[in-house]
Amino acid sequence: MHISEASNISGSVSEFILLGFPCRREIQILLSVVFSLIYLLTLLGNTAIICAVWSSRKLHTPMYILLANFSFLEICYVSSDVPKMLANIISQTKSISYAGCLLQFYFFFSMCAAEGYFLSAMSFDRFLAICRPLHYPTIMTYQLCARLVVFCWAGGFLSILMPAVLMSRVPFCGPNVIDHFFCDLGPLLALSCAPVPKTTLTCATVSSLIIFITFLYILGSYTFVLRAVLRVPAGSGRNKAFSTCASHFLVVSLFYGSVMVMYVSPGSRSHPGTQKFVTLFYCMATPFFNPLIYSLRNKDMKDALKKVLCASQISKNTEE
């Protein structure tokens, strides 16, 4: 494996080396197979949710429109770093260009921020549906839903724009070895030739604000939702509301639990092994489990998925 500490004309490194998972070749091949399978299932699961929402008129409601966009986000999110990770596992060079590293940093954290915004929008939708049911149709219109979708996507990319610009100005003179499987914030800043307090402070402030503001908003929304659900007499309506909100909150717990351990817990960055494991969890595990959580706990979604599968099977039989 070639580790380049040479500088280009401007005096900065032209590529980085992503160590990934240094272990025996046999284990690397096994990891490649396992991660490829998880990645493929993640793509299939989230695509199935998008197709189910698209094909079923019953699911053309704000809740499922947000869910379909969230599933598409998960596809983009997991695709921002996993394909390069899989390529590097079986590669001997394990390199990524300087521009590719910065783009990976920007897209990954933009998707991460957008995920927080989408989870907040989904909690807002459930708050209105359960705590303000009579006003829900007049408040949560398709126009408002479309604005929320645009805000979540645009907000994710705009929120990380300043940190990305500052990261592009960080001097990297060498070494260029990143003990990680993607261009994460901490390992990149550790390779800086000179102290960059402004960049470090800005990145920490932006990430903390996004994490805590969205998490506290979601927590507050579901607190009101839980209180409203507990006031409803026991029955199918209460069970359905509780099941839907439980699915949403389980996804929230998986995402924010791993993100906070990674970027908020003191000392988490000082152990590369722990850092890789936790990052791998919220990079791959949460997008993988989300379709299962939403589809298995939602009767309408299960019915729509069955129709999609039946339609695809009929189409296949017709072609044969």
Short mmCIF file of C-alpha atoms in Angstrom, two decimals:
data_model
loop_
_atom_site.label_atom_id
_atom_site.label_comp_id
_atom_site.label_asym_id
_atom_site.label_seq_id
_atom_site.Cartn_x
_atom_site.Cartn_y
_atom_site.Cartn_z
CA MET A 1 0.00 0.00 0.00
CA HIS A 2 1.53 3.29 -1.09
CA ILE A 3 1.38 6.07 1.49
CA SER A 4 2.15 9.36 -0.15
CA GLU A 5 3.56 12.11 1.98
CA ALA A 6 4.73 13.96 -1.08
CA SER A 7 3.33 17.37 -1.77
CA ASN A 8 1.87 18.69 -4.97
CA ILE A 9 2.88 22.03 -6.45
CA SER A 10 0.89 24.03 -3.89
CA GLY A 11 2.46 22.13 -1.00
CA SER A 12 -0.63 20.13 -0.03
CA VAL A 13 -1.34 16.42 -0.35
CA SER A 14 -3.13 15.33 -3.50
CA GLU A 15 -4.74 12.22 -1.99
CA PHE A 16 -5.54 10.54 1.30
CA ILE A 17 -5.16 6.92 2.37
CA LEU A 18 -8.21 5.44 4.10
CA LEU A 19 -6.93 2.58 6.26
CA GLY A 20 -10.45 1.23 6.78
CA PHE A 21 -10.28 -2.13 8.54
CA PRO A 22 -6.66 -3.34 8.65
CA CYS A 23 -6.83 -7.10 9.14
CA ARG A 24 -6.07 -10.37 7.36
CA ARG A 25 -7.06 -10.67 3.71
CA GLU A 26 -9.58 -13.41 4.46
CA ILE A 27 -11.36 -11.23 7.02
CA GLN A 28 -11.36 -8.27 4.62
CA ILE A 29 -13.07 -10.41 1.97
CA LEU A 30 -15.63 -11.55 4.54
CA LEU A 31 -16.28 -7.95 5.59
CA SER A 32 -16.66 -6.97 1.95
CA VAL A 33 -19.30 -9.67 1.39
CA VAL A 34 -21.22 -8.82 4.59
CA PHE A 35 -21.16 -5.06 3.98
CA SER A 36 -22.13 -5.52 0.32
CA LEU A 37 -25.11 -7.63 1.34
CA ILE A 38 -26.24 -5.07 3.94
CA TYR A 39 -25.81 -2.26 1.41
CA LEU A 40 -27.84 -4.12 -1.23
CA LEU A 41 -30.63 -4.93 1.24
CA THR A 42 -30.67 -1.30 2.38
CA LEU A 43 -31.13 -0.11 -1.20
CA LEU A 44 -33.85 -2.68 -1.86
CA GLY A 45 -35.72 -1.97 1.39
CA ASN A 46 -35.81 1.80 0.96
CA THR A 47 -36.62 1.52 -2.74
CA ALA A 48 -39.53 -0.77 -1.85
CA ILE A 49 -40.95 1.88 0.49
CA ILE A 50 -40.66 4.55 -2.22
CA CYS A 51 -42.41 2.28 -4.75
CA ALA A 52 -45.14 1.38 -2.24
CA VAL A 53 -45.91 5.04 -1.51
CA TRP A 54 -45.76 5.93 -5.20
CA SER A 55 -48.09 3.13 -6.32
CA SER A 56 -50.72 3.26 -3.57
CA ARG A 57 -53.12 6.22 -3.63
CA LYS A 58 -54.01 5.39 -0.04
CA LEU A 59 -50.47 6.38 0.94
CA HIS A 60 -50.53 9.74 -0.85
CA THR A 61 -50.67 11.57 2.47
CA PRO A 62 -48.14 13.93 4.09
CA MET A 63 -46.91 11.25 6.52
CA TYR A 64 -46.04 8.80 3.75
CA ILE A 65 -44.74 11.49 1.40
CA LEU A 66 -42.27 12.48 4.12
CA LEU A 67 -41.46 8.80 4.66
CA ALA A 68 -40.78 8.25 0.93
CA ASN A 69 -38.44 11.25 0.86
CA PHE A 70 -36.79 9.96 4.03
CA SER A 71 -36.23 6.58 2.35
CA PHE A 72 -34.69 8.28 -0.69
CA LEU A 73 -32.48 10.25 1.67
CA GLU A 74 -31.36 6.99 3.29
CA ILE A 75 -30.35 5.67 -0.14
CA CYS A 76 -28.28 8.81 -0.80
CA TYR A 77 -26.93 8.77 2.75
CA VAL A 78 -25.65 5.19 2.66
CA SER A 79 -24.33 5.68 -0.90
CA SER A 80 -22.21 8.69 0.06
CA ASP A 81 -19.53 6.56 1.76
CA VAL A 82 -20.28 2.82 1.62
CA PRO A 83 -19.38 2.21 -2.08
CA LYS A 84 -15.95 3.80 -1.56
CA MET A 85 -15.52 1.81 1.66
CA LEU A 86 -16.31 -1.44 -0.18
CA ALA A 87 -13.89 -0.57 -2.98
CA ASN A 88 -11.10 0.22 -0.50
CA ILE A 89 -11.59 -3.00 1.47
CA ILE A 90 -10.57 -5.09 -1.54
CA SER A 91 -8.14 -2.52 -2.94
CA GLN A 92 -4.41 -2.43 -2.28
CA THR A 93 -4.00 1.35 -2.57
CA LYS A 94 -7.04 2.40 -0.45
CA SER A 95 -6.69 5.95 -1.70
CA ILE A 96 -9.14 8.77 -2.25
CA SER A 97 -8.35 12.04 -3.99
CA TYR A 98 -8.24 15.31 -2.09
CA ALA A 99 -11.31 16.63 -3.94
CA GLY A 100 -13.10 13.29 -3.52
CA CYS A 101 -12.42 13.35 0.21
CA LEU A 102 -13.87 16.84 0.63
CA LEU A 103 -16.90 15.97 -1.49
CA GLN A 104 -17.48 12.83 0.55
CA PHE A 105 -17.25 14.88 3.75
CA TYR A 106 -19.73 17.45 2.43
CA PHE A 107 -22.32 15.02 1.05
CA PHE A 108 -22.18 12.64 4.01
CA PHE A 109 -22.70 15.33 6.63
CA SER A 110 -25.28 17.13 4.48
CA MET A 111 -27.30 13.92 4.36
CA CYS A 112 -26.77 13.48 8.08
CA ALA A 113 -28.13 16.99 8.74
CA ALA A 114 -31.04 16.44 6.34
CA GLU A 115 -31.91 13.24 8.22
CA GLY A 116 -32.26 15.23 11.44
CA TYR A 117 -34.52 17.73 9.66
CA PHE A 118 -36.68 15.00 8.13
CA LEU A 119 -37.07 13.27 11.49
CA SER A 120 -38.14 16.64 12.93
CA ALA A 121 -40.67 17.16 10.12
CA MET A 122 -42.07 13.66 10.65
CA SER A 123 -42.43 14.30 14.39
CA PHE A 124 -44.23 17.58 13.59
CA ASP A 125 -46.61 15.69 11.31
CA ARG A 126 -47.39 13.11 14.03
CA PHE A 127 -47.83 15.89 16.60
CA LEU A 128 -50.46 17.58 14.44
CA ALA A 129 -52.20 14.30 13.54
CA ILE A 130 -52.53 13.12 17.15
CA CYS A 131 -52.58 16.29 19.25
CA ARG A 132 -54.50 18.51 16.78
CA PRO A 133 -56.56 15.99 14.76
CA LEU A 134 -59.37 18.43 13.89
CA HIS A 135 -56.94 21.02 12.55
CA TYR A 136 -54.61 18.52 10.86
CA PRO A 137 -56.22 18.62 7.36
CA THR A 138 -56.17 22.43 7.25
CA ILE A 139 -52.62 22.79 8.65
CA MET A 140 -50.76 19.87 7.10
CA THR A 141 -51.71 20.55 3.50
CA TYR A 142 -49.82 19.21 0.49
CA GLN A 143 -48.35 22.69 0.03
CA LEU A 144 -46.95 22.71 3.57
CA CYS A 145 -45.70 19.16 3.12
CA ALA A 146 -43.89 20.20 -0.08
CA ARG A 147 -42.33 23.17 1.73
CA LEU A 148 -41.14 20.89 4.54
CA VAL A 149 -39.56 18.51 2.03
CA VAL A 150 -37.76 21.37 0.25
CA PHE A 151 -36.63 22.83 3.58
CA CYS A 152 -35.22 19.49 4.76
CA TRP A 153 -33.27 18.86 1.57
CA ALA A 154 -32.03 22.43 1.13
CA GLY A 155 -31.38 22.86 4.85
CA GLY A 156 -29.17 19.79 4.95
CA PHE A 157 -26.92 21.00 2.12
CA LEU A 158 -26.85 24.64 3.25
CA SER A 159 -26.10 23.78 6.91
CA ILE A 160 -22.84 22.03 6.01
CA LEU A 161 -21.77 24.53 3.34
CA MET A 162 -19.73 26.74 5.69
CA PRO A 163 -17.92 23.82 7.42
CA ALA A 164 -17.15 22.36 3.98
CA VAL A 165 -15.72 25.67 2.74
CA LEU A 166 -13.58 25.99 5.87
CA MET A 167 -12.40 22.37 5.52
CA SER A 168 -11.29 23.14 1.94
CA ARG A 169 -8.95 25.80 3.38
CA VAL A 170 -7.34 23.53 5.97
CA PRO A 171 -3.65 22.98 5.07
CA PHE A 172 -2.68 19.32 4.57
CA CYS A 173 1.06 18.86 4.08
CA GLY A 174 1.39 15.22 5.15
CA PRO A 175 1.10 12.61 6.47
CA ASN A 176 -2.04 11.72 4.55
CA VAL A 177 -3.17 8.53 6.33
CA ILE A 178 -6.68 8.52 7.79
CA ASP A 179 -7.35 5.71 10.26
CA HIS A 180 -10.97 5.45 9.22
CA PHE A 181 -13.09 4.11 6.36
CA PHE A 182 -14.30 7.52 5.18
CA CYS A 183 -13.34 11.20 5.41
CA ASP A 184 -14.71 11.96 8.86
CA LEU A 185 -14.32 15.35 10.53
CA GLY A 186 -12.05 14.40 13.46
CA PRO A 187 -9.48 12.34 11.51
CA LEU A 188 -9.28 15.04 8.82
CA LEU A 189 -8.65 17.85 11.30
CA ALA A 190 -6.01 15.70 13.00
CA LEU A 191 -3.96 15.75 9.77
CA SER A 192 -3.88 19.55 9.54
CA CYS A 193 -0.38 21.06 9.22
CA ALA A 194 -1.32 23.99 11.46
CA PRO A 195 -3.91 24.63 14.18
CA VAL A 196 -7.31 25.58 12.73
CA PRO A 197 -9.32 26.75 15.77
CA LYS A 198 -11.85 28.66 13.66
CA THR A 199 -12.66 25.61 11.54
CA THR A 200 -12.78 23.30 14.56
CA LEU A 201 -15.06 25.66 16.48
CA THR A 202 -17.36 26.26 13.51
CA CYS A 203 -17.72 22.56 12.71
CA ALA A 204 -18.33 21.68 16.37
CA THR A 205 -20.89 24.49 16.76
CA VAL A 206 -22.81 23.64 13.58
CA SER A 207 -22.93 19.91 14.32
CA SER A 208 -23.93 20.46 17.97
CA LEU A 209 -26.69 22.92 17.02
CA ILE A 210 -28.14 20.57 14.40
CA ILE A 211 -27.99 17.55 16.71
CA PHE A 212 -29.37 19.15 19.85
CA ILE A 213 -31.99 21.47 18.33
CA THR A 214 -33.54 18.74 16.18
CA PHE A 215 -33.30 16.14 18.94
CA LEU A 216 -34.87 18.38 21.58
CA TYR A 217 -37.65 19.36 19.16
CA ILE A 218 -38.35 15.70 18.34
CA LEU A 219 -38.26 14.76 22.02
CA GLY A 220 -40.69 17.55 22.89
CA SER A 221 -43.04 16.62 20.05
CA TYR A 222 -43.21 12.97 21.05
CA THR A 223 -43.67 13.88 24.69
CA PHE A 224 -46.89 15.72 23.75
CA VAL A 225 -47.84 12.87 21.42
CA LEU A 226 -47.36 10.27 24.15
CA ARG A 227 -49.47 12.27 26.58
CA ALA A 228 -52.23 12.58 23.97
CA VAL A 229 -52.10 8.86 23.11
CA LEU A 230 -52.33 7.84 26.77
CA ARG A 231 -55.51 9.93 27.14
CA VAL A 232 -57.21 8.01 24.30
CA PRO A 233 -59.39 5.10 25.50
CA ALA A 234 -57.84 1.70 24.87
CA GLY A 235 -58.74 0.39 21.43
CA SER A 236 -57.62 0.07 17.84
CA GLY A 237 -57.20 3.83 17.37
CA ARG A 238 -54.93 4.12 20.36
CA ASN A 239 -52.94 1.04 19.36
CA LYS A 240 -52.45 2.29 15.79
CA ALA A 241 -51.31 5.75 16.95
CA PHE A 242 -48.96 4.25 19.51
CA SER A 243 -47.53 1.77 16.97
CA THR A 244 -46.86 4.49 14.38
CA CYS A 245 -45.20 6.83 16.89
CA ALA A 246 -43.21 3.96 18.39
CA SER A 247 -41.79 3.22 14.93
CA HIS A 248 -40.79 6.84 14.44
CA PHE A 249 -39.24 7.15 17.87
CA LEU A 250 -37.30 3.89 17.46
CA VAL A 251 -35.72 5.29 14.28
CA VAL A 252 -34.94 8.52 16.13
CA SER A 253 -33.32 6.58 18.98
CA LEU A 254 -31.12 4.54 16.63
CA PHE A 255 -29.92 7.60 14.74
CA TYR A 256 -29.40 10.08 17.56
CA GLY A 257 -28.08 7.49 19.99
CA SER A 258 -25.20 6.55 17.71
CA VAL A 259 -24.55 10.13 16.53
CA MET A 260 -24.36 11.48 20.09
CA VAL A 261 -22.00 8.70 21.16
CA MET A 262 -19.79 9.62 18.21
CA TYR A 263 -19.80 13.42 18.27
CA VAL A 264 -20.86 14.37 21.78
CA SER A 265 -19.48 11.69 24.11
CA PRO A 266 -16.05 12.74 25.46
CA GLY A 267 -13.26 10.33 24.63
CA SER A 268 -15.10 8.59 21.81
CA ARG A 269 -12.69 10.00 19.25
CA SER A 270 -9.59 8.86 21.11
CA HIS A 271 -10.30 5.19 20.34
CA PRO A 272 -10.21 4.58 16.54
CA GLY A 273 -11.75 1.09 16.87
CA THR A 274 -14.75 2.40 18.82
CA GLN A 275 -15.01 5.35 16.46
CA LYS A 276 -15.18 3.10 13.40
CA PHE A 277 -17.73 0.77 14.98
CA VAL A 278 -20.09 3.56 16.07
CA THR A 279 -19.73 5.37 12.74
CA LEU A 280 -20.36 2.13 10.89
CA PHE A 281 -23.52 1.66 12.94
CA TYR A 282 -25.15 4.95 12.00
CA CYS A 283 -23.76 4.77 8.44
CA MET A 284 -25.12 1.30 7.65
CA ALA A 285 -27.23 -0.14 10.46
CA THR A 286 -29.77 2.67 10.81
CA PRO A 287 -30.54 2.93 7.05
CA PHE A 288 -30.78 -0.88 6.98
CA PHE A 289 -33.20 -1.17 9.92
CA ASN A 290 -35.41 1.82 9.04
CA PRO A 291 -37.38 0.09 6.23
CA LEU A 292 -37.92 -2.93 8.47
CA ILE A 293 -39.14 -0.77 11.35
CA TYR A 294 -41.56 1.25 9.21
CA SER A 295 -42.89 -1.65 7.14
CA LEU A 296 -43.24 -4.30 9.85
CA ARG A 297 -45.05 -1.99 12.29
CA ASN A 298 -47.40 -0.36 9.78
CA LYS A 299 -50.37 -2.27 8.33
CA ASP A 300 -50.98 0.19 5.47
CA MET A 301 -47.33 -0.02 4.44
CA LYS A 302 -47.34 -3.83 4.60
CA ASP A 303 -50.46 -3.96 2.39
CA ALA A 304 -48.91 -1.58 -0.15
CA LEU A 305 -45.65 -3.57 -0.22
CA LYS A 306 -47.60 -6.79 -0.83
CA LYS A 307 -49.37 -5.15 -3.78
CA VAL A 308 -46.03 -3.97 -5.22
CA LEU A 309 -44.56 -7.46 -4.89
CA CYS A 310 -47.64 -9.07 -6.42
CA ALA A 311 -47.62 -6.59 -9.32
CA SER A 312 -43.93 -7.23 -10.00
CA GLN A 313 -44.50 -10.99 -9.91
CA ILE A 314 -47.43 -10.77 -12.33
CA SER A 315 -45.38 -8.57 -14.65
CA LYS A 316 -42.52 -11.08 -14.53
CA ASN A 317 -44.84 -14.00 -15.29
CA THR A 318 -46.40 -12.10 -18.19
CA GLU A 319 -42.99 -11.41 -19.74
CA GLU A 320 -42.08 -15.09 -19.46
#
